[in-house]
Structure formats: structure tokens, C-alpha cells
Tab-separated table of C-alpha atoms in Angstrom:
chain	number	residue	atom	x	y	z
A	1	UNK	CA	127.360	129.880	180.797
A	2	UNK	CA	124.750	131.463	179.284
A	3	UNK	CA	126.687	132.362	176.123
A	4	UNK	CA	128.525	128.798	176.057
A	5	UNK	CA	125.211	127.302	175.712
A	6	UNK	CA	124.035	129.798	173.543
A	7	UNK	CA	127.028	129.099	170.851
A	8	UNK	CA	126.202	125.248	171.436
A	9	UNK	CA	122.189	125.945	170.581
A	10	UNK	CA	123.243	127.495	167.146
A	11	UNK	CA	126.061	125.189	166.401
A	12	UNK	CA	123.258	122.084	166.781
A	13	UNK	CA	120.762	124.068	164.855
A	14	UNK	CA	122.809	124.554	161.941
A	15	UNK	CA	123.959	121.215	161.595
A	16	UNK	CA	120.933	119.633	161.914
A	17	UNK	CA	119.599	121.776	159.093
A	18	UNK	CA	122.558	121.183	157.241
A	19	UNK	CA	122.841	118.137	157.660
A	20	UNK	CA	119.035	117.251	157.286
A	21	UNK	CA	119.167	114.671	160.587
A	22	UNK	CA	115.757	115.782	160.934
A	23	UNK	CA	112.804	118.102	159.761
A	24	UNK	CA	113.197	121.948	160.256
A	25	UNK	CA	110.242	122.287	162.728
A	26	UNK	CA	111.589	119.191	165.185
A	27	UNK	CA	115.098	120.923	164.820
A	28	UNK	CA	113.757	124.712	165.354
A	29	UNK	CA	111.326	123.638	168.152
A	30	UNK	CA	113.311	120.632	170.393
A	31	UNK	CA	116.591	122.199	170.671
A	32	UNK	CA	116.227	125.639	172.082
A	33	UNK	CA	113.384	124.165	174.204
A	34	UNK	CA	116.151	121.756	175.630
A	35	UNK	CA	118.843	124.256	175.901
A	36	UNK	CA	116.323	126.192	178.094
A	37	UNK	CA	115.505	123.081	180.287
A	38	UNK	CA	119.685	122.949	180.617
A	39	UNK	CA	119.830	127.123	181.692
A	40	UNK	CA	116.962	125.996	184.268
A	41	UNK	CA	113.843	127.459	182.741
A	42	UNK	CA	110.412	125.641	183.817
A	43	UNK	CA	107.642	124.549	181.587
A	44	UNK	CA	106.102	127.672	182.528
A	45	UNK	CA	108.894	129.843	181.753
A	46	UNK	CA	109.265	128.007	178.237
A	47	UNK	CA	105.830	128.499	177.131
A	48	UNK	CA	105.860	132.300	177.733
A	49	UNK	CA	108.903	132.016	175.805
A	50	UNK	CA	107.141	130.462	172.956
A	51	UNK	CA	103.888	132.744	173.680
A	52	UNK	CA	106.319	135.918	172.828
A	53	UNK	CA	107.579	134.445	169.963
A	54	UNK	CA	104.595	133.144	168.396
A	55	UNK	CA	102.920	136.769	168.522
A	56	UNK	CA	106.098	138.004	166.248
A	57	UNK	CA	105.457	135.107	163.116
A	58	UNK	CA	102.183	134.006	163.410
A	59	UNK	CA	100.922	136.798	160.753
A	60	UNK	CA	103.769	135.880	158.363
A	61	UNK	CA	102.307	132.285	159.060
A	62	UNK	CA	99.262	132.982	158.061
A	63	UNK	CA	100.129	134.823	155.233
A	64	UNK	CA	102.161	131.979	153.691
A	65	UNK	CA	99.498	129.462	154.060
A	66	UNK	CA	97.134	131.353	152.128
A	67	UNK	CA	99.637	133.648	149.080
A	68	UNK	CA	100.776	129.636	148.632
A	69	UNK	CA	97.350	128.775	148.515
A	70	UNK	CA	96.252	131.623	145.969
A	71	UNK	CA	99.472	131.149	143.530
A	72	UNK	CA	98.979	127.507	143.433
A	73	UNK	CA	95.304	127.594	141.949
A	74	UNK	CA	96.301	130.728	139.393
A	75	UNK	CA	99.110	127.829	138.009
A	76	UNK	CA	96.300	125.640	137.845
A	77	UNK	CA	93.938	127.290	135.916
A	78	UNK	CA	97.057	128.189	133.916
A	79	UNK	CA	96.681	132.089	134.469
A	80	UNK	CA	100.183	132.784	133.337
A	81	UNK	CA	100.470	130.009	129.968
A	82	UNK	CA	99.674	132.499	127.268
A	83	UNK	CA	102.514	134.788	128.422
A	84	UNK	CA	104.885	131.882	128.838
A	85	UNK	CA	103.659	130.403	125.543
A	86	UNK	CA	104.443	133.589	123.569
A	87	UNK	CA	107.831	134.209	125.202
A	88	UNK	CA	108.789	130.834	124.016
A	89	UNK	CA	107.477	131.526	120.309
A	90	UNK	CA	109.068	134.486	119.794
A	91	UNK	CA	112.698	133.291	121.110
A	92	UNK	CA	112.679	130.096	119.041
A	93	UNK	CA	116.070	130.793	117.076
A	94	UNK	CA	118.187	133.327	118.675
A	95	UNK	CA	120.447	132.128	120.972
A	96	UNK	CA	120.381	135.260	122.938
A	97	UNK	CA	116.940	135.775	123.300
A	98	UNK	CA	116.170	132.407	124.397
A	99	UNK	CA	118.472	132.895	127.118
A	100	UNK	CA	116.762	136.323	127.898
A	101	UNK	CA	113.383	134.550	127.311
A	102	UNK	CA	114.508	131.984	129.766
A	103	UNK	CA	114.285	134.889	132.496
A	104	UNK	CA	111.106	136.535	131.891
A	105	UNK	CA	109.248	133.148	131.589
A	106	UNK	CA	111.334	132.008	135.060
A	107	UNK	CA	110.681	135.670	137.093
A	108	UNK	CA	106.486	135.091	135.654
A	109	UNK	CA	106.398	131.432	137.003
A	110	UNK	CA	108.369	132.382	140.392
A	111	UNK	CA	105.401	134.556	141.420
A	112	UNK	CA	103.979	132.095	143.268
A	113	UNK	CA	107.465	132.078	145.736
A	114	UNK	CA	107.519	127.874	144.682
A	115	UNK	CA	111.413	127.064	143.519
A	116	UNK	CA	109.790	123.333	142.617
A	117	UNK	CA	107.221	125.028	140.782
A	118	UNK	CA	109.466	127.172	138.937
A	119	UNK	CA	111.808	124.826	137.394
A	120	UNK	CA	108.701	122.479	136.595
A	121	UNK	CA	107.251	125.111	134.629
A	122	UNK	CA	110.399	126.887	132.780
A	123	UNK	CA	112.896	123.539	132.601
A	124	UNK	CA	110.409	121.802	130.750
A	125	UNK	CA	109.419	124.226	128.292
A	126	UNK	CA	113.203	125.654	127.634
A	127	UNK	CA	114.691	122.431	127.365
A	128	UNK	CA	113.848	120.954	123.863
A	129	UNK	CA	114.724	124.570	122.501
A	130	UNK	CA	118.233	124.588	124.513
A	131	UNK	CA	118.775	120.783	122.908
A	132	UNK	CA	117.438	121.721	119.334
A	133	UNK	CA	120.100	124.840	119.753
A	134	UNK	CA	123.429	122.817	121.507
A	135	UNK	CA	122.400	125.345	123.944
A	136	UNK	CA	123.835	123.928	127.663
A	137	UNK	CA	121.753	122.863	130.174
A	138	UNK	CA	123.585	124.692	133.197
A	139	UNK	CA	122.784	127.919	131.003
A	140	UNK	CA	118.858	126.963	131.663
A	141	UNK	CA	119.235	125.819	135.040
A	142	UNK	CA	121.725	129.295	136.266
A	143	UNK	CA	119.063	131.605	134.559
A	144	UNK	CA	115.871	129.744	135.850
A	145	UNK	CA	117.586	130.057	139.436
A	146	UNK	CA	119.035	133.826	138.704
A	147	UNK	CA	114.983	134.132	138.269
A	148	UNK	CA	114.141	132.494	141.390
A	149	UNK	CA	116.737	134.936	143.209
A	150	UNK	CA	115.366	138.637	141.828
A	151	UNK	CA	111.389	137.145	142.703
A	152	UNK	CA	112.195	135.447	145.509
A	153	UNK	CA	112.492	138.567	147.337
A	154	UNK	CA	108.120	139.221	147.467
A	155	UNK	CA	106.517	139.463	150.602
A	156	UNK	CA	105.550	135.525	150.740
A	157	UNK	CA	108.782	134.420	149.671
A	158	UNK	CA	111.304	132.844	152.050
A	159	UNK	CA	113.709	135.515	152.309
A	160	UNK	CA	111.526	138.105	154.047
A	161	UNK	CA	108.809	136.484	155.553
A	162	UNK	CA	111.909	134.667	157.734
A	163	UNK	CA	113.214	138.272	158.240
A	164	UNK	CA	110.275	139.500	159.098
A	165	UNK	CA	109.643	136.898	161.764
A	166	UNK	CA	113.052	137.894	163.017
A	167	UNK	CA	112.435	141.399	163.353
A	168	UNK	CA	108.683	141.437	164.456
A	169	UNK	CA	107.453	143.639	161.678
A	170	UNK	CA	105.061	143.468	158.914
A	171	UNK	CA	106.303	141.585	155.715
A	172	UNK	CA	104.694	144.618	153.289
A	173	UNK	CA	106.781	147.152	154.926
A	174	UNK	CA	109.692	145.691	154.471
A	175	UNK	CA	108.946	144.364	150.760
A	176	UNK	CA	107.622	148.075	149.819
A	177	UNK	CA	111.143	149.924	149.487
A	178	UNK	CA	112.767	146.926	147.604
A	179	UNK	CA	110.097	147.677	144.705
A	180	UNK	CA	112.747	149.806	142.626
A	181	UNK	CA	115.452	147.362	143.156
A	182	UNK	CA	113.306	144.761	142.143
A	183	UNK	CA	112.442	146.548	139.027
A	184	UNK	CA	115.810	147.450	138.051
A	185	UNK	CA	117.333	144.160	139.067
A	186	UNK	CA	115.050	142.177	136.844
A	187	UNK	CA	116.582	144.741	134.590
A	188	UNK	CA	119.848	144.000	135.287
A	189	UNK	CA	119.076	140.278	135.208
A	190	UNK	CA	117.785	140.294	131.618
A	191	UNK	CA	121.026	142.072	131.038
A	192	UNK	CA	123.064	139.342	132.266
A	193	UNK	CA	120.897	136.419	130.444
A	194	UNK	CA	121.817	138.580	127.372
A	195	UNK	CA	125.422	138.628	128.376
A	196	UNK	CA	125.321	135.119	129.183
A	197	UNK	CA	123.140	133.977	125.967
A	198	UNK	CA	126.101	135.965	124.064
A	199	UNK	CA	128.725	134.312	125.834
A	200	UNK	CA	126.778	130.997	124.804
A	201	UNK	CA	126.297	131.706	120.817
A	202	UNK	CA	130.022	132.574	120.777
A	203	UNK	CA	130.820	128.876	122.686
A	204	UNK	CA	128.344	127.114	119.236
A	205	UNK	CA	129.883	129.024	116.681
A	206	UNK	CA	133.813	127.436	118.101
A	207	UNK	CA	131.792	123.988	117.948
A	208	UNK	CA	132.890	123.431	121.899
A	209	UNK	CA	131.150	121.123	123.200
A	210	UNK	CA	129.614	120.799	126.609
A	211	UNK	CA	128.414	117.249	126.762
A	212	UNK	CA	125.514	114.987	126.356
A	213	UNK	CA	122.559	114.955	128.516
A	214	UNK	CA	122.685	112.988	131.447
A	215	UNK	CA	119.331	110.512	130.623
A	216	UNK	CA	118.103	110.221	126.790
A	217	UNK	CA	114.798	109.644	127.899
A	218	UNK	CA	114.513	113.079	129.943
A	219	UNK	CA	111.953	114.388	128.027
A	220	UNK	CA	109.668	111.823	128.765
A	221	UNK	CA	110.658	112.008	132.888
A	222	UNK	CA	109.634	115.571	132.020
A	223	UNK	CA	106.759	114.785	130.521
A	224	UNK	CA	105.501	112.503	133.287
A	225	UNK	CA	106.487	115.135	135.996
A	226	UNK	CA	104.594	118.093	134.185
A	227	UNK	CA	101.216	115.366	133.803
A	228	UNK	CA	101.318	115.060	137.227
A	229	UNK	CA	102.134	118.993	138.161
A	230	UNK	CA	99.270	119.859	136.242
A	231	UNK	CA	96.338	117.851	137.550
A	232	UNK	CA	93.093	118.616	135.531
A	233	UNK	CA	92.594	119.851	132.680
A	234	UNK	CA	92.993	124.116	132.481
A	235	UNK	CA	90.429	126.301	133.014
A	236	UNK	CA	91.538	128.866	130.448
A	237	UNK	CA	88.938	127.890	127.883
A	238	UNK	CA	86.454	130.355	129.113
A	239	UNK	CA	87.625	134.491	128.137
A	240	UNK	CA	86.017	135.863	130.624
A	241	UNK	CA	86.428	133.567	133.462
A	242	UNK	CA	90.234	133.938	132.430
A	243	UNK	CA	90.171	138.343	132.606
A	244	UNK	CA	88.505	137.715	135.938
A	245	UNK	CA	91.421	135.707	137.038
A	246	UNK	CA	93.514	138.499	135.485
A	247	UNK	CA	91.801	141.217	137.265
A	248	UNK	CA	91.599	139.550	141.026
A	249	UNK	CA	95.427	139.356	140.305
A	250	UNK	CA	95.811	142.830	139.517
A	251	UNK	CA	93.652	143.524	142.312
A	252	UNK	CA	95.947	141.566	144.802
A	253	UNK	CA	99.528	143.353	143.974
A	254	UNK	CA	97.647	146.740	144.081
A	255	UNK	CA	96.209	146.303	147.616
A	256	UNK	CA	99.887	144.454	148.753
A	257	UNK	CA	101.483	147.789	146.912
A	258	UNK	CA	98.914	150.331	148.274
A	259	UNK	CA	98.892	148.856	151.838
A	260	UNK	CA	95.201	148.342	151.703
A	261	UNK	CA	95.231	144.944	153.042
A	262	UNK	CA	97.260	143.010	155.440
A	263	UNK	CA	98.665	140.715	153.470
A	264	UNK	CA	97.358	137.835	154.868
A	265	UNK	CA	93.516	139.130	154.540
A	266	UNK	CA	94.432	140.087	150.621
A	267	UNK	CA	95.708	136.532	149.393
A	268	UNK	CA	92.920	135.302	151.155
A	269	UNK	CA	90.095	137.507	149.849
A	270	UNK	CA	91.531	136.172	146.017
A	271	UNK	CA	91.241	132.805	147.298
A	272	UNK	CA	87.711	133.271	148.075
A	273	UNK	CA	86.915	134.606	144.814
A	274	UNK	CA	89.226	132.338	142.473
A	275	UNK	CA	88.332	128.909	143.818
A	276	UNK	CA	84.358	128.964	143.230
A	277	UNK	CA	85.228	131.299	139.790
A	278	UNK	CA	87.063	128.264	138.436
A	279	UNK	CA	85.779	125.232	140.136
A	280	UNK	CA	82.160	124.683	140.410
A	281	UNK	CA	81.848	121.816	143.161
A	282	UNK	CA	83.340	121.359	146.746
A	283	UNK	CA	85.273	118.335	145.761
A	284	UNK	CA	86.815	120.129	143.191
A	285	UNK	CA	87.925	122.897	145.277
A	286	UNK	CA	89.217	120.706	147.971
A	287	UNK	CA	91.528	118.727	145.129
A	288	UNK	CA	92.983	121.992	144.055
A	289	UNK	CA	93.284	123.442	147.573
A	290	UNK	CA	95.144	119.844	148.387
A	291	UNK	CA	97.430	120.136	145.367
A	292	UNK	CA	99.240	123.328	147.393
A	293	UNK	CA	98.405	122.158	150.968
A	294	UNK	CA	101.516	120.066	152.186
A	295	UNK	CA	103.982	123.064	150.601
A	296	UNK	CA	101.542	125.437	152.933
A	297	UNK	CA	101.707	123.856	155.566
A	298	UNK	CA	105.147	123.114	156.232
A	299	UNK	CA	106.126	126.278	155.303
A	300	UNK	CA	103.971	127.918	158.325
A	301	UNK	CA	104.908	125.008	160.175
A	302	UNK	CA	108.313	125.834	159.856
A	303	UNK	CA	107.960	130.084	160.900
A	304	UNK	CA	105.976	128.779	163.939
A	305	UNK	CA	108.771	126.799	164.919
A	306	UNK	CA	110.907	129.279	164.180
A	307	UNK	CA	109.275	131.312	166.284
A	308	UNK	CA	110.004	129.363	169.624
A	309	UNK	CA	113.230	129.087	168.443
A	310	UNK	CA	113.775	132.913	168.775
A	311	UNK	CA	111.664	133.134	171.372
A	312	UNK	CA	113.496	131.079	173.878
A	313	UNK	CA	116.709	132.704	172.235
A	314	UNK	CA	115.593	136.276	173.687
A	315	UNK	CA	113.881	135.350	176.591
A	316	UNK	CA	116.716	133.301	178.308
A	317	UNK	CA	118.830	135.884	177.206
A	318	UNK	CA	121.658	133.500	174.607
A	319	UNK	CA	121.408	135.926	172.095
A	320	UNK	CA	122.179	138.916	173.614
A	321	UNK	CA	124.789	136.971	175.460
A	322	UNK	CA	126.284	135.263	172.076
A	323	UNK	CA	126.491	138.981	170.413
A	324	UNK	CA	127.933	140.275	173.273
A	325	UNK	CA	130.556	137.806	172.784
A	326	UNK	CA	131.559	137.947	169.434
A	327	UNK	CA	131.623	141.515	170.084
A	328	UNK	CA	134.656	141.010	172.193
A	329	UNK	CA	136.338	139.288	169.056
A	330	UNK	CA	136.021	141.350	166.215
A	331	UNK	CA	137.855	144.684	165.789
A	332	UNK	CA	136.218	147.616	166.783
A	333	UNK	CA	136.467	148.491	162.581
A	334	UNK	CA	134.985	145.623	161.400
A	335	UNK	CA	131.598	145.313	163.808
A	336	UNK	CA	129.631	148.092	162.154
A	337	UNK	CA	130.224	146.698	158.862
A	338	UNK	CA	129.861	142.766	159.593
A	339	UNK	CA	126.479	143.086	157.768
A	340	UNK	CA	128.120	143.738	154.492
A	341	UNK	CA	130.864	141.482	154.684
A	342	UNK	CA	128.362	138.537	155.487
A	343	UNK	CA	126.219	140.063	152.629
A	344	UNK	CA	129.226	140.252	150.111
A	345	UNK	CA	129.459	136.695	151.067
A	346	UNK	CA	125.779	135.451	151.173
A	347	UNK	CA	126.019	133.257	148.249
A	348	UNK	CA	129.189	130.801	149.172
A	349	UNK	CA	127.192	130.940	152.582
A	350	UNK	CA	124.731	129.233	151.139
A	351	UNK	CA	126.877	126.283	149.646
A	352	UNK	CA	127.072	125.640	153.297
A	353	UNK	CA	124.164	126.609	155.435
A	354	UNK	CA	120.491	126.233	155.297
A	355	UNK	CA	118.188	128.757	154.275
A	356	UNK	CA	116.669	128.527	157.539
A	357	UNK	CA	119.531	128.078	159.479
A	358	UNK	CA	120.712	131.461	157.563
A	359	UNK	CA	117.987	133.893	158.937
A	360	UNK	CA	116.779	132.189	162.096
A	361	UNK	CA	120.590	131.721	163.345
A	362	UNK	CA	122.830	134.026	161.842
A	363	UNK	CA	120.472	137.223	160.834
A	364	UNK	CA	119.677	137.651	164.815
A	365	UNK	CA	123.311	137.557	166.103
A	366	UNK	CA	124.204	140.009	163.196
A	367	UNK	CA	121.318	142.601	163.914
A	368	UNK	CA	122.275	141.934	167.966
A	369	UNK	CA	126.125	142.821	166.747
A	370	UNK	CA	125.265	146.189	164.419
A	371	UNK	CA	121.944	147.676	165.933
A	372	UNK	CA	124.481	149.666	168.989
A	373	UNK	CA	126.275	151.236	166.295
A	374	UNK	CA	122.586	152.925	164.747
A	375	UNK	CA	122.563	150.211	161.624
A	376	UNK	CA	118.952	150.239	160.474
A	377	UNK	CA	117.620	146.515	160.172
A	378	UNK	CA	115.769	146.465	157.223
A	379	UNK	CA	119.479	147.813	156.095
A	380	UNK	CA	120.947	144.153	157.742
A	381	UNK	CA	118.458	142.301	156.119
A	382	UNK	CA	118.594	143.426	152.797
A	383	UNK	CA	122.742	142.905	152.765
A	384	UNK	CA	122.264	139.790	153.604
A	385	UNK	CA	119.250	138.512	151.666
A	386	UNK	CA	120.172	140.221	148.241
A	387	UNK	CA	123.855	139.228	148.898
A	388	UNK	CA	122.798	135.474	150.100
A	389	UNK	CA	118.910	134.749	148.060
A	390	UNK	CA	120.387	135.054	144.390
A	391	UNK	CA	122.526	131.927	144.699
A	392	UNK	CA	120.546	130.145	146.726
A	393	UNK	CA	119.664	127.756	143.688
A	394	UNK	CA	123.035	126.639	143.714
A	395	UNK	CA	123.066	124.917	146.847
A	396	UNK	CA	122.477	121.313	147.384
A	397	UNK	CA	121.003	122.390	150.642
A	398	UNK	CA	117.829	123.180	148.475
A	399	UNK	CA	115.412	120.620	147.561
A	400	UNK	CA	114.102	122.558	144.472
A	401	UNK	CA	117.605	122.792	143.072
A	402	UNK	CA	117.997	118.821	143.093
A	403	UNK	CA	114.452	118.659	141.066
A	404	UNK	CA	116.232	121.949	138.331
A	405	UNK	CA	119.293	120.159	137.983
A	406	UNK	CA	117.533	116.517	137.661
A	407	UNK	CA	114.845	118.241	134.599
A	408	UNK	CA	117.847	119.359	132.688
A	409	UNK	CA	119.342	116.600	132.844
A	410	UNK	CA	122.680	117.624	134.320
A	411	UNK	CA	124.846	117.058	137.815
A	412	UNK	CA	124.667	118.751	140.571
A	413	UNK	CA	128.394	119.264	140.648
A	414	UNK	CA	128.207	120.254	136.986
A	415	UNK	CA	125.718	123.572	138.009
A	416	UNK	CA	127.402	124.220	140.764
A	417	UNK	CA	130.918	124.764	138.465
A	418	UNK	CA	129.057	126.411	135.689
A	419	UNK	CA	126.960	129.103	137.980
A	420	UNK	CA	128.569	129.937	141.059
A	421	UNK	CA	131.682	132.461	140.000
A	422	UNK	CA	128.818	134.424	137.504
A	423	UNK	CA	126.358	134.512	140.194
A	424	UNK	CA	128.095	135.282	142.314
A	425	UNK	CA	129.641	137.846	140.460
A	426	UNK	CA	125.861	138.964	139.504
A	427	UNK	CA	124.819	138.985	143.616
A	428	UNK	CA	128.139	141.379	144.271
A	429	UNK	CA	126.410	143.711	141.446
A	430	UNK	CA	123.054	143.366	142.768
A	431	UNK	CA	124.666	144.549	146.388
A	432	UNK	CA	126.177	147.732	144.484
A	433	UNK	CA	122.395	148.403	142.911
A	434	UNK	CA	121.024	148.281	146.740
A	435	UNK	CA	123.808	150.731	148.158
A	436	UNK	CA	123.025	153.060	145.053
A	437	UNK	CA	119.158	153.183	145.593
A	438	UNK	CA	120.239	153.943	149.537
A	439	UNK	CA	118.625	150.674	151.094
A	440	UNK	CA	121.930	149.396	152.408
């Protein structure tokens, strides 16, 4: 019974989130809390439940509210434009390294874990040079979301903070050993805007065409969208303002890197200093602090809710019951090893599950499945997020990649044809460079 209902929980979950019949937190929250009511559980049992669970997110919570916080006033004040800005000068020409360009300028505006961010930032900019070069569009949008993929994986993006909600551990300690992938996978992803730029100036020189933009008055949709991203004017203007900005950045990665700070503290130790450094009056603070709330918000809204959802999950005992289960279906060859074949297949996954619904449903029944057979975790989780996070882009479960595809102008059907076999290509490669550095 337990199982049964268990299977039925999951099933709802994921469709909901799927099929967007209602927001995350309602979804994450209501049904696990009923399913509970249905096994028998009292109010009082339910709210332990959610007591236990909230103890295992509420730091990544926290955390979220205020790295989202931090990054969105450092893309206010424009921290990051003079890097972008000479990126873009120096690629103006060569087919290839605008593509390669295209990366660096993606992975720098990514920092801040915001897909919607990114692609307002990089789309914008690439675009006229893409256009001026018969460069295609789904070349810009693959490369900005390849970027979002090899980033993405930072402590106060989605990918681990969800994992580690799941597992109950801190989000540095998992981030720390994925430094060297992350290196070498940018690495490997400039490699692959090269190879894809190539690829590209081969397609011009044949005179193949790839079609017209979708709107001819894109650049001025663009135009309006950036206007409003960008709310008043920069505060770059003053040099030594700007190095201060620079070196409370620096500051923040080295205390995340030397595990000086709890995360949490760290992001919001820079907020502290970089809101009166830049703005001078309350009001002003509050408009920039608003700018970044609602993306805060529901994004620790949504790990607190995901924390009753495992919590009643473990404490009325579905999800031991569901792995238990599926244990009894799968060979006895294939369980230890379920983790990589869900990670070789993370990014169609994605074409049809939520982000959420990936690590708060699936992640626990896989960890429940491989833990008895002496599978590290961290090992589970970072199958299945490299494997799954590098195409999630190309889903049109993702918001963000609605807002990519609509900048540049193109269908979602159209990215989706162009980017999925080389990313997913690219993700398979990216699993071989985490089984080579020993984290899988």
C-alpha cells in the first residue's frame, strides 16, 4: 500500500511540474501532505514530517535568497561589462571566435546562476554580430545554453543546491571537488564552440542558408527588454568604487573555495558591503534589492517546499518502499549502475521532466536504489546532474529557454533540432571527463 501510493505521489508530482497545472511550491507541498493524510498520518505526524525536512534545505534556502541577491546588484552596477565589452571587440570578424566569444561572455554572465539573465545579457549583444555574419541564431542560442550548463553547476545554482537538499549536506562540499571539472569543462566547452564556429564558417562559405529571422523588428524587442533589465543608470563611472566591487568579488569565491564561510553568511557579508558601496540612499537600495527579489524568493520558496516533500517521503516510509520495489524489477546487473544509465540519459530526460521534478523525484529513488551496493552519493549526483544540467536549455520545460529562443529570434522547435544531438553528444563527453577525474 505503502509503495502503491508512493508510485502514485511521484507520478502526480511529475506531471504537475510537467505539465505546469500549478506552481512548484503548491505541487511540492499539497500532494505528499495529502498522500500522508491517505497512509493515515495526523496533523501532528505531518508537521514533524515537515520539521525533519525543513532542517535538511533551509541553509540551501537561505543561501539562494541572498548569492541571488548579491549577483543581481554586481549585474547592476555592471561589474562584469568591460569584460563582456572586450570579448565582443575582439571577435568582431572571425566566425570562429565569435562563436568561442559567445561562451566566455555566456559562462561570465551565468555567474549569477540566472538562465533569464544570461540570455538577456549574451543574446542581445551576440546577435547583431551573428546577423552582420549570416551566422545562425540556434548557433547563439546552443552556445549561450552550453554556457548555462558548465556554470550552472556553482553552489547557488539549481543543480546542487536541489541535491544538496536531497542529501542533507552542505552545498560547498559538494561544489568543492567539481572545481577541476569545471575548469577543464569550460575548456572543453570553448573547444566545442570552436568546433561548432568551424562547422558554421564552412556552412557561409557553401552559401547554405538557414533562414530569416523570425520578427524584423527583434532588435528593437531586444532593445526594450535590455532598457528594462537594466534599471538605472551603471555605477561603473567611479574606478575605485568599481575595484572595490572587483575585490568583494574576489573575496567571495575565495572564502566559498577556502571554506571560510558558510555560504550563506559569505553572499551575505558582500551584500552588506556592495549595496551602500554603490547606492547611497535606502530607497535606492530597496529598488535594486526588489529588482532580484521575486527570482529569490521563489527559488527558496520552492527548496522549502521541497523540503516537505521529502520529508513526508522518508518519514511515512514511500521512498524506501518505492526503491524497494523497483529493486525487485531491475536485474541484479543493472541496479548498481542505474545512476549512469539515467546520467548517460540526463539530457533527453529533460525534454520531458522538470528540473524539479528531476532531483526532488527521481535523484531520491536512485540514491535509495544504489546506496546498498556502497555507490557514493555525491558519485549519483554528479552522473546525473552533469549528464542531465548541460541540456537543460533545450527543454521547453524551462522558462529561460522560451525568453533565449524568443531574443534570437528563432522557434522553439527550430533549437531544439539544431542543439540536442551535439549536446547531447557534448554531455556524453562531459560524463567521460567526470569518470576520468574519479568523481563518478
Amino acid at each position: 500500500m505503502v509503495e502503491l501510493i508512493g508510485f502514485i505521489t511521484i507520478g502526480l508530482v511529475v506531471f504537475l511540474l510537467i505539465t505546469g497545472k500549478a506552481n512548484p511550491v503548491v505541487i511540492l507541498a499539497g500532494i505528499p501532505v495529502l498522500a500522508a493524510f491517505f497512509l493515515g498520518y495526523s496533523f501532528s505526524d505531518i508537521n514533524a514530517f515537515f520539521t525533519s525536512g525543513l532542517s535538511k534545505v533551509v541553509n540551501v534556502a537561505v543561501m539562494f535568497i541572498f548569492a541571488i541577491l548579491f549577483f543581481g546588484v554586481m549585474n547592476h552596477i555592471g561589474l562584469f561589462d568591460p569584460v563582456i565589452n572586450f570579448v565582443i571587440k575582439i571577435t568582431q570578424g572571425q566566425v570562429i571566435l565569435i562563436a568561442i566569444g559567445t561562451v566566455l561572455v555566456g559562462s561570465l554572465a551565468h555567474l549569477d546562476g540566472s538562465g533569464a539573465t544570461t540570455f538577456l545579457v549574451t543574446i542581445p549583444a551576440f546577435l547583431p554580430i551573428y546577423k552582420k555574419m549570416k551566422m545562425s541564431p540556434n548557433l547563439l542560442v546552443m552556445l549561450v545554453a552550453g554556457s548555462i550548463g558548465i556554470v550552472n553547476l556553482l553552489p547557488w545554482g539549481g543543480p546542487l543546491a536541489r541535491s544538496a537538499s536531497v542529501l542533507s549536506v552542505n552545498v560547498a562540499e559538494l561544489w568543492r571537488p567539481l572545481i577541476p571539472f569545471q575548469m577543464l569543462g569550460l575548456g572543453f566547452l570553448i573547444g566545442f564552440a570552436g568546433l561548432m564556429g568551424w562547422r558554421e564558417q564552412k556552412r557561409i562559405q557553401l552559401g547554405i542558408s538557414v533562414g530569416a529571422l523570425d520578427s524584423v523588428n527583434m532588435l528593437d524587442k531586444v532593445t526594450m527588454q535590455l532598457e528594462r533589465f537594466a534599471g538605472v543608470p551603471k555605477t561603473t563611472k567611479n574606478k575605485y568604487i568599481y575595484a572595490i566591487n572587483w575585490l568583494v568579488f574576489i573575496g567571495i569565491l575565495t572564502a566559498l573555495l577556502g571554506d571560510l564561510l558558510q555560504p550563506a553568511f559569505a553572499f551575505l557579508l558582500g551584500l552588506v558591503i556592495v549595496l551602500p558601496l554603490n547606492y547611497s540612499t535606502a530607497n535606492e537600495q530597496a529598488e535594486v534589492i526588489k529588482e532580484s527579489a521575486p527570482n529569490a524568493i521563489l527559488m527558496a520558496s520552492i527548496i522549502i517546499a521541497a523540503g516537505v516533500f521529502l520529508g513526508v517521503l522518508n518519514g511515512t516510509g514511500m521512498l524506501k518502499a518505492m526503491a524497494s520495489g523497483i529493486v525487485t524489477i531491475l536485474p541484479d546487473v543493472i541496479q548498481p549502475y542505474v545512476y549512469l544509465i539515467v546520467g548517460f540519459f540526463g539530457l533527453p530526460f529533460d525534454l520531458i521532466t522538470s528540473t524539479d521534478a528531476y532531483y526532488f523525484a527521481l535523484l531520491p529513488i536512485i540514491l535509495e536504489i544504489v546506496t546498498p551496493f556502497g555507490v557514493e552519493p555525491s558519485s549519483v549526483v554528479y552522473s546525473m546532474a552533469i549528464g542531465n544540467n548541460f541540456g537543460a536549455m533545450i527543454s521547453p520545460l524551462a522558462p529561460a529557454a522560451w525568453l533565449g529562443v524568443g531574443l534570437a529570434g528563432v522557434s522553439m522547435g527550430s533549437h531544439i533540432r539544431y542543439s540536442f544531438i551535439p549536446m547531447w553528444i557534448f554531455s556524453v563527453v562531459l560524463l567521460g571527463l567526470a569518470f576520468s577525474l574519479g568523481l563518478i
